[in-house]
PDB file of C-alpha atoms in Angstrom:
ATOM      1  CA  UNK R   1       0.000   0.000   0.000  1.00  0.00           C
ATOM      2  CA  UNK R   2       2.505   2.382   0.957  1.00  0.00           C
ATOM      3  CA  UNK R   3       4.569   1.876  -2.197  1.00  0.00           C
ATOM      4  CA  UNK R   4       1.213   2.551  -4.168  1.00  0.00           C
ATOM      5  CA  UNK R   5       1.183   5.854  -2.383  1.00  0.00           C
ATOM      6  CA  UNK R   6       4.037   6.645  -3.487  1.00  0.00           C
ATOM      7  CA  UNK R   7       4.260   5.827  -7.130  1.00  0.00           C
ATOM      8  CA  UNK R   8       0.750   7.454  -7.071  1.00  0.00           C
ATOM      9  CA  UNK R   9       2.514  10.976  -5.686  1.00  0.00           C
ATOM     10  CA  UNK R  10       4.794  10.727  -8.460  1.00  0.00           C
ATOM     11  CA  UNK R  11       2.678  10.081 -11.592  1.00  0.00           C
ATOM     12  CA  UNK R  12       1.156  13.363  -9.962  1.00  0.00           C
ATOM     13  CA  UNK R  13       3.635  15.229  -9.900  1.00  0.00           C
ATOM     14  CA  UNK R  14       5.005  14.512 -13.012  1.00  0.00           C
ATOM     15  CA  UNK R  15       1.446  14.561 -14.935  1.00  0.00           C
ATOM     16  CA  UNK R  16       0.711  17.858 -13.072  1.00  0.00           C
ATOM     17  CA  UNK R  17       4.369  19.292 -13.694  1.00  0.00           C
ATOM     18  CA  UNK R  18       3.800  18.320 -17.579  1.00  0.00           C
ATOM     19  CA  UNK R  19       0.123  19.480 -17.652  1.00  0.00           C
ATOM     20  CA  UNK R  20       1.229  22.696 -16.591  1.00  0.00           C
ATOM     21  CA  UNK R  21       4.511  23.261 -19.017  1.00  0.00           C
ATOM     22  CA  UNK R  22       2.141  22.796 -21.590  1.00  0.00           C
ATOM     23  CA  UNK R  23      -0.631  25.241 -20.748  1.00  0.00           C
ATOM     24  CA  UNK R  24       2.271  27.344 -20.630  1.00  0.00           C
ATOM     25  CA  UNK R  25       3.750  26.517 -24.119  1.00  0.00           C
ATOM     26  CA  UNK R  26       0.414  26.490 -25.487  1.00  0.00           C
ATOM     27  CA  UNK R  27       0.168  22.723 -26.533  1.00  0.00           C
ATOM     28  CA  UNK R  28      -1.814  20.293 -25.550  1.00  0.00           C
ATOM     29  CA  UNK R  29       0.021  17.119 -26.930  1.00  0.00           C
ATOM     30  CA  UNK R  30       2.478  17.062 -24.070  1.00  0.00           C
ATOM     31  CA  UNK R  31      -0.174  17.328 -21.331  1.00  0.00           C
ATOM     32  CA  UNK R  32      -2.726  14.334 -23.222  1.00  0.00           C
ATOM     33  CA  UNK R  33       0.363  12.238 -23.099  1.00  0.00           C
ATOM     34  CA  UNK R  34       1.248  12.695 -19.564  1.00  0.00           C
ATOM     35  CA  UNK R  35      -1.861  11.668 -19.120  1.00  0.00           C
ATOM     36  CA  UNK R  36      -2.350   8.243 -20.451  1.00  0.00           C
ATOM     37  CA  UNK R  37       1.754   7.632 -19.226  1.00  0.00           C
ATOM     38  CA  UNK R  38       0.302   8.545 -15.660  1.00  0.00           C
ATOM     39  CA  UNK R  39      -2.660   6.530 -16.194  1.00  0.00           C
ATOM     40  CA  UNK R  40      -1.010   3.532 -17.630  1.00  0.00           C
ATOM     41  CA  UNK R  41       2.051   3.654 -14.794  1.00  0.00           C
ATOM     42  CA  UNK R  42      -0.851   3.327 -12.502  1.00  0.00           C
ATOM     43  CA  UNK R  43      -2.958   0.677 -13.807  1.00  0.00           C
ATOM     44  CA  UNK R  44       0.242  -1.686 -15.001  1.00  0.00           C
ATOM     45  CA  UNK R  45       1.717  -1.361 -11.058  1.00  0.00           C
ATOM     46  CA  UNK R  46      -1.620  -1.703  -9.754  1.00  0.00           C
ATOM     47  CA  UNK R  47      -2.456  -4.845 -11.849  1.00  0.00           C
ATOM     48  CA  UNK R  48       1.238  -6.406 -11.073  1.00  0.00           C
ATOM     49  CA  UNK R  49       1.357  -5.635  -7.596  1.00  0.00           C
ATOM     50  CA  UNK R  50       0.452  -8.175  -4.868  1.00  0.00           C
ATOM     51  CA  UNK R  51      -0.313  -6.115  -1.994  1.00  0.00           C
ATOM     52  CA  UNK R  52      -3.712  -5.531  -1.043  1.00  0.00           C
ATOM     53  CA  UNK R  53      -4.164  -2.103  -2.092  1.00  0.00           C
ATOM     54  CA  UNK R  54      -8.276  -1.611  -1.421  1.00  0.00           C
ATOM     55  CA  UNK R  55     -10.305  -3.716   1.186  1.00  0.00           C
ATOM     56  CA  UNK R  56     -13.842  -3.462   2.213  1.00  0.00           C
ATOM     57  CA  UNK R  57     -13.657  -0.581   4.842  1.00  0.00           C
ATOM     58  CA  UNK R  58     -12.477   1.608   1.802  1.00  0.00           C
ATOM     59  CA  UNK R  59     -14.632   0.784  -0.468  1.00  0.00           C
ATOM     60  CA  UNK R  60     -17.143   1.368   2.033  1.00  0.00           C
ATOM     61  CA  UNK R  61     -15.947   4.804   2.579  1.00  0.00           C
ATOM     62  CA  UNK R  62     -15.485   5.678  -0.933  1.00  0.00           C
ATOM     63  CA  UNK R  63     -19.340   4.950  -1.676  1.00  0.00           C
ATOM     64  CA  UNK R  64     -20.416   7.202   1.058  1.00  0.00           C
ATOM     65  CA  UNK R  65     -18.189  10.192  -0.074  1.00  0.00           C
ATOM     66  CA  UNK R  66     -19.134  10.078  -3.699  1.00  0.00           C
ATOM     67  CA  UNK R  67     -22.688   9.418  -2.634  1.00  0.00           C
ATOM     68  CA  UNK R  68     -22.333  12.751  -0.444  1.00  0.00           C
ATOM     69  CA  UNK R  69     -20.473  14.673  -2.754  1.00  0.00           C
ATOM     70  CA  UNK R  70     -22.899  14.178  -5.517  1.00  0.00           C
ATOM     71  CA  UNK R  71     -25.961  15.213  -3.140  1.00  0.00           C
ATOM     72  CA  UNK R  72     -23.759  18.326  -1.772  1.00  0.00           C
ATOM     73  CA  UNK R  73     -22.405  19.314  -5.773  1.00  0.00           C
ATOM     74  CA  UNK R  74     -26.380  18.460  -7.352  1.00  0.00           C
ATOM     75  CA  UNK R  75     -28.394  20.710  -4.535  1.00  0.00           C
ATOM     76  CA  UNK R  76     -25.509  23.379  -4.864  1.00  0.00           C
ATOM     77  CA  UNK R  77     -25.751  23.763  -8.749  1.00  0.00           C
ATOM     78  CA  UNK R  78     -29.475  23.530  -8.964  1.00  0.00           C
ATOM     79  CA  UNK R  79     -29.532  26.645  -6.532  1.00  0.00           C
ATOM     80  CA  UNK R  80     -27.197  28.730  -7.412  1.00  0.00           C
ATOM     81  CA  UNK R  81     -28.942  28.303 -11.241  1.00  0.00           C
ATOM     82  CA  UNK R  82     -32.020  28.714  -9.934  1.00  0.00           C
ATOM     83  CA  UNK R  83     -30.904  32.113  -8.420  1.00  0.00           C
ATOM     84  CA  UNK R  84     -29.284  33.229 -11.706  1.00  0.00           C
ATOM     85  CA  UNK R  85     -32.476  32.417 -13.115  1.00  0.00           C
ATOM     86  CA  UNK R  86     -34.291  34.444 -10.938  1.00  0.00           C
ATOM     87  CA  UNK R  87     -32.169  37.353 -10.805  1.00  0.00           C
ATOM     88  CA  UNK R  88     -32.540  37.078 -14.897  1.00  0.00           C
ATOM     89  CA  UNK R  89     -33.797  40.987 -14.769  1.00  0.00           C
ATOM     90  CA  UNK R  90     -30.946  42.008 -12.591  1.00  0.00           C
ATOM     91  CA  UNK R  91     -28.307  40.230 -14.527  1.00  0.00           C
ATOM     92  CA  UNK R  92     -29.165  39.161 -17.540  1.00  0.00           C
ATOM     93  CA  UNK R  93     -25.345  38.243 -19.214  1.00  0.00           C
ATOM     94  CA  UNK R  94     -25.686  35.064 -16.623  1.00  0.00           C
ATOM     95  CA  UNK R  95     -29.281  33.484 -17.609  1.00  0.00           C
ATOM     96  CA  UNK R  96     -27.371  31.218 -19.705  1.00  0.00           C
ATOM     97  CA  UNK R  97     -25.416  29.910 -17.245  1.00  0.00           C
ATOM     98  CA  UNK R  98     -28.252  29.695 -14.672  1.00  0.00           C
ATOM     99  CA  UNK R  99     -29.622  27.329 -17.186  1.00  0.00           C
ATOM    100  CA  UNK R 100     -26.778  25.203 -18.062  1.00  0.00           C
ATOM    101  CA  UNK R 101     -26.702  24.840 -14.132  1.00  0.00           C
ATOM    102  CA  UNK R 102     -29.614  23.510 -13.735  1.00  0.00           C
ATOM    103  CA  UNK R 103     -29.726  21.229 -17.033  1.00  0.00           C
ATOM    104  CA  UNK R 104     -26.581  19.906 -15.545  1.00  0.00           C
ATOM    105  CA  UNK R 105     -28.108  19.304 -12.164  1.00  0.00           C
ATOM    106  CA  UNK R 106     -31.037  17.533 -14.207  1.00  0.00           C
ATOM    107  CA  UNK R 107     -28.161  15.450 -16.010  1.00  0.00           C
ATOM    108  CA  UNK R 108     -26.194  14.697 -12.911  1.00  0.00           C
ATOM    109  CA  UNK R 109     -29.252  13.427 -11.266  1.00  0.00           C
ATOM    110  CA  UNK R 110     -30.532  11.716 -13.817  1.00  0.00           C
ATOM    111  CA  UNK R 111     -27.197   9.667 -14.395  1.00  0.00           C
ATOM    112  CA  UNK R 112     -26.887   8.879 -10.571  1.00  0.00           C
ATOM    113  CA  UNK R 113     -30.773   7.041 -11.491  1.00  0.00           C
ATOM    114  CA  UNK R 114     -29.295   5.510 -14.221  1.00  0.00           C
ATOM    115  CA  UNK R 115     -26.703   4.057 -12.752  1.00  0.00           C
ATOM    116  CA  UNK R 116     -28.961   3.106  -9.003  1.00  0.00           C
ATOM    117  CA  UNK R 117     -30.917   1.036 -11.381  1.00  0.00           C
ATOM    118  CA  UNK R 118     -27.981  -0.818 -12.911  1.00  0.00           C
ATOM    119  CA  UNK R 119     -26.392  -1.574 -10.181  1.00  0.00           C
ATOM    120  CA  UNK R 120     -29.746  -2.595  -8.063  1.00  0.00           C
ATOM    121  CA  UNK R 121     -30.695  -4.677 -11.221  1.00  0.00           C
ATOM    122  CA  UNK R 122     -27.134  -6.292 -11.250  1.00  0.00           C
ATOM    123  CA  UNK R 123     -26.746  -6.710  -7.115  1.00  0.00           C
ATOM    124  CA  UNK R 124     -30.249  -7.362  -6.464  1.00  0.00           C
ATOM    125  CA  UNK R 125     -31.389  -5.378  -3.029  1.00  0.00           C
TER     126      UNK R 125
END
């Protein structure tokens, strides 16, 4: 596990060191590639590696965070475009984006269902 930690700070570093050189240079070759490197690093030591690297308590924990975060991040963008869409008289440059808030609320929410059914279908409850 710890070695996994690690290797993981590294490939961060180095895809968030090259990420940034290229916003700088203007290219975005250089920063795609650091990507899939980083992402491949990860998923070749993570495949060869024999230590137990995720048990049940984490994956536990992991649910329960994402399931938070997604409540927390849905209610927050469907308010705040609701208020842009009220204040519409106000401010009327950020209607749009009061909308495209709250379509993306609709969207997030909509693909959390999606996905509850899946995996309900697939686990049975």
């Amino acid at each position: 596990m710890k070695n996994y930690q690690i290797l993981r700070i590294i490939v961060a570093i180095f895809v968030g060191t090259v990420v940034g050189l290229s916003v700088t240079i203007g290219t975005i070759l250089p920063a795609i590639l650091a990507i899939i490197i980083g992402a491949m690093i990860s998923y070749i030591y993570k495949k060869k590696t024999n230590e137990i690297l995720e048990d049940e308590r984490i994956t536990k924990v992991s649910e329960k965070a994402s399931r938070i975060s997604i409540v927390f991040f849905s209610i927050s963008i469907a308010c705040i475009g609701m208020l842009l869409i009220i204040l519409r008289n106000e401010y009327p440059d950020l209607t749009q984006a009061g909308f495209t808030l709250s379509y993306a609320a609709v969207a997030l929410l909509t693909l959390y269902y999606i996905f509850y059914w899946y995996y309900d279908k697939k686990y049975g409850s």
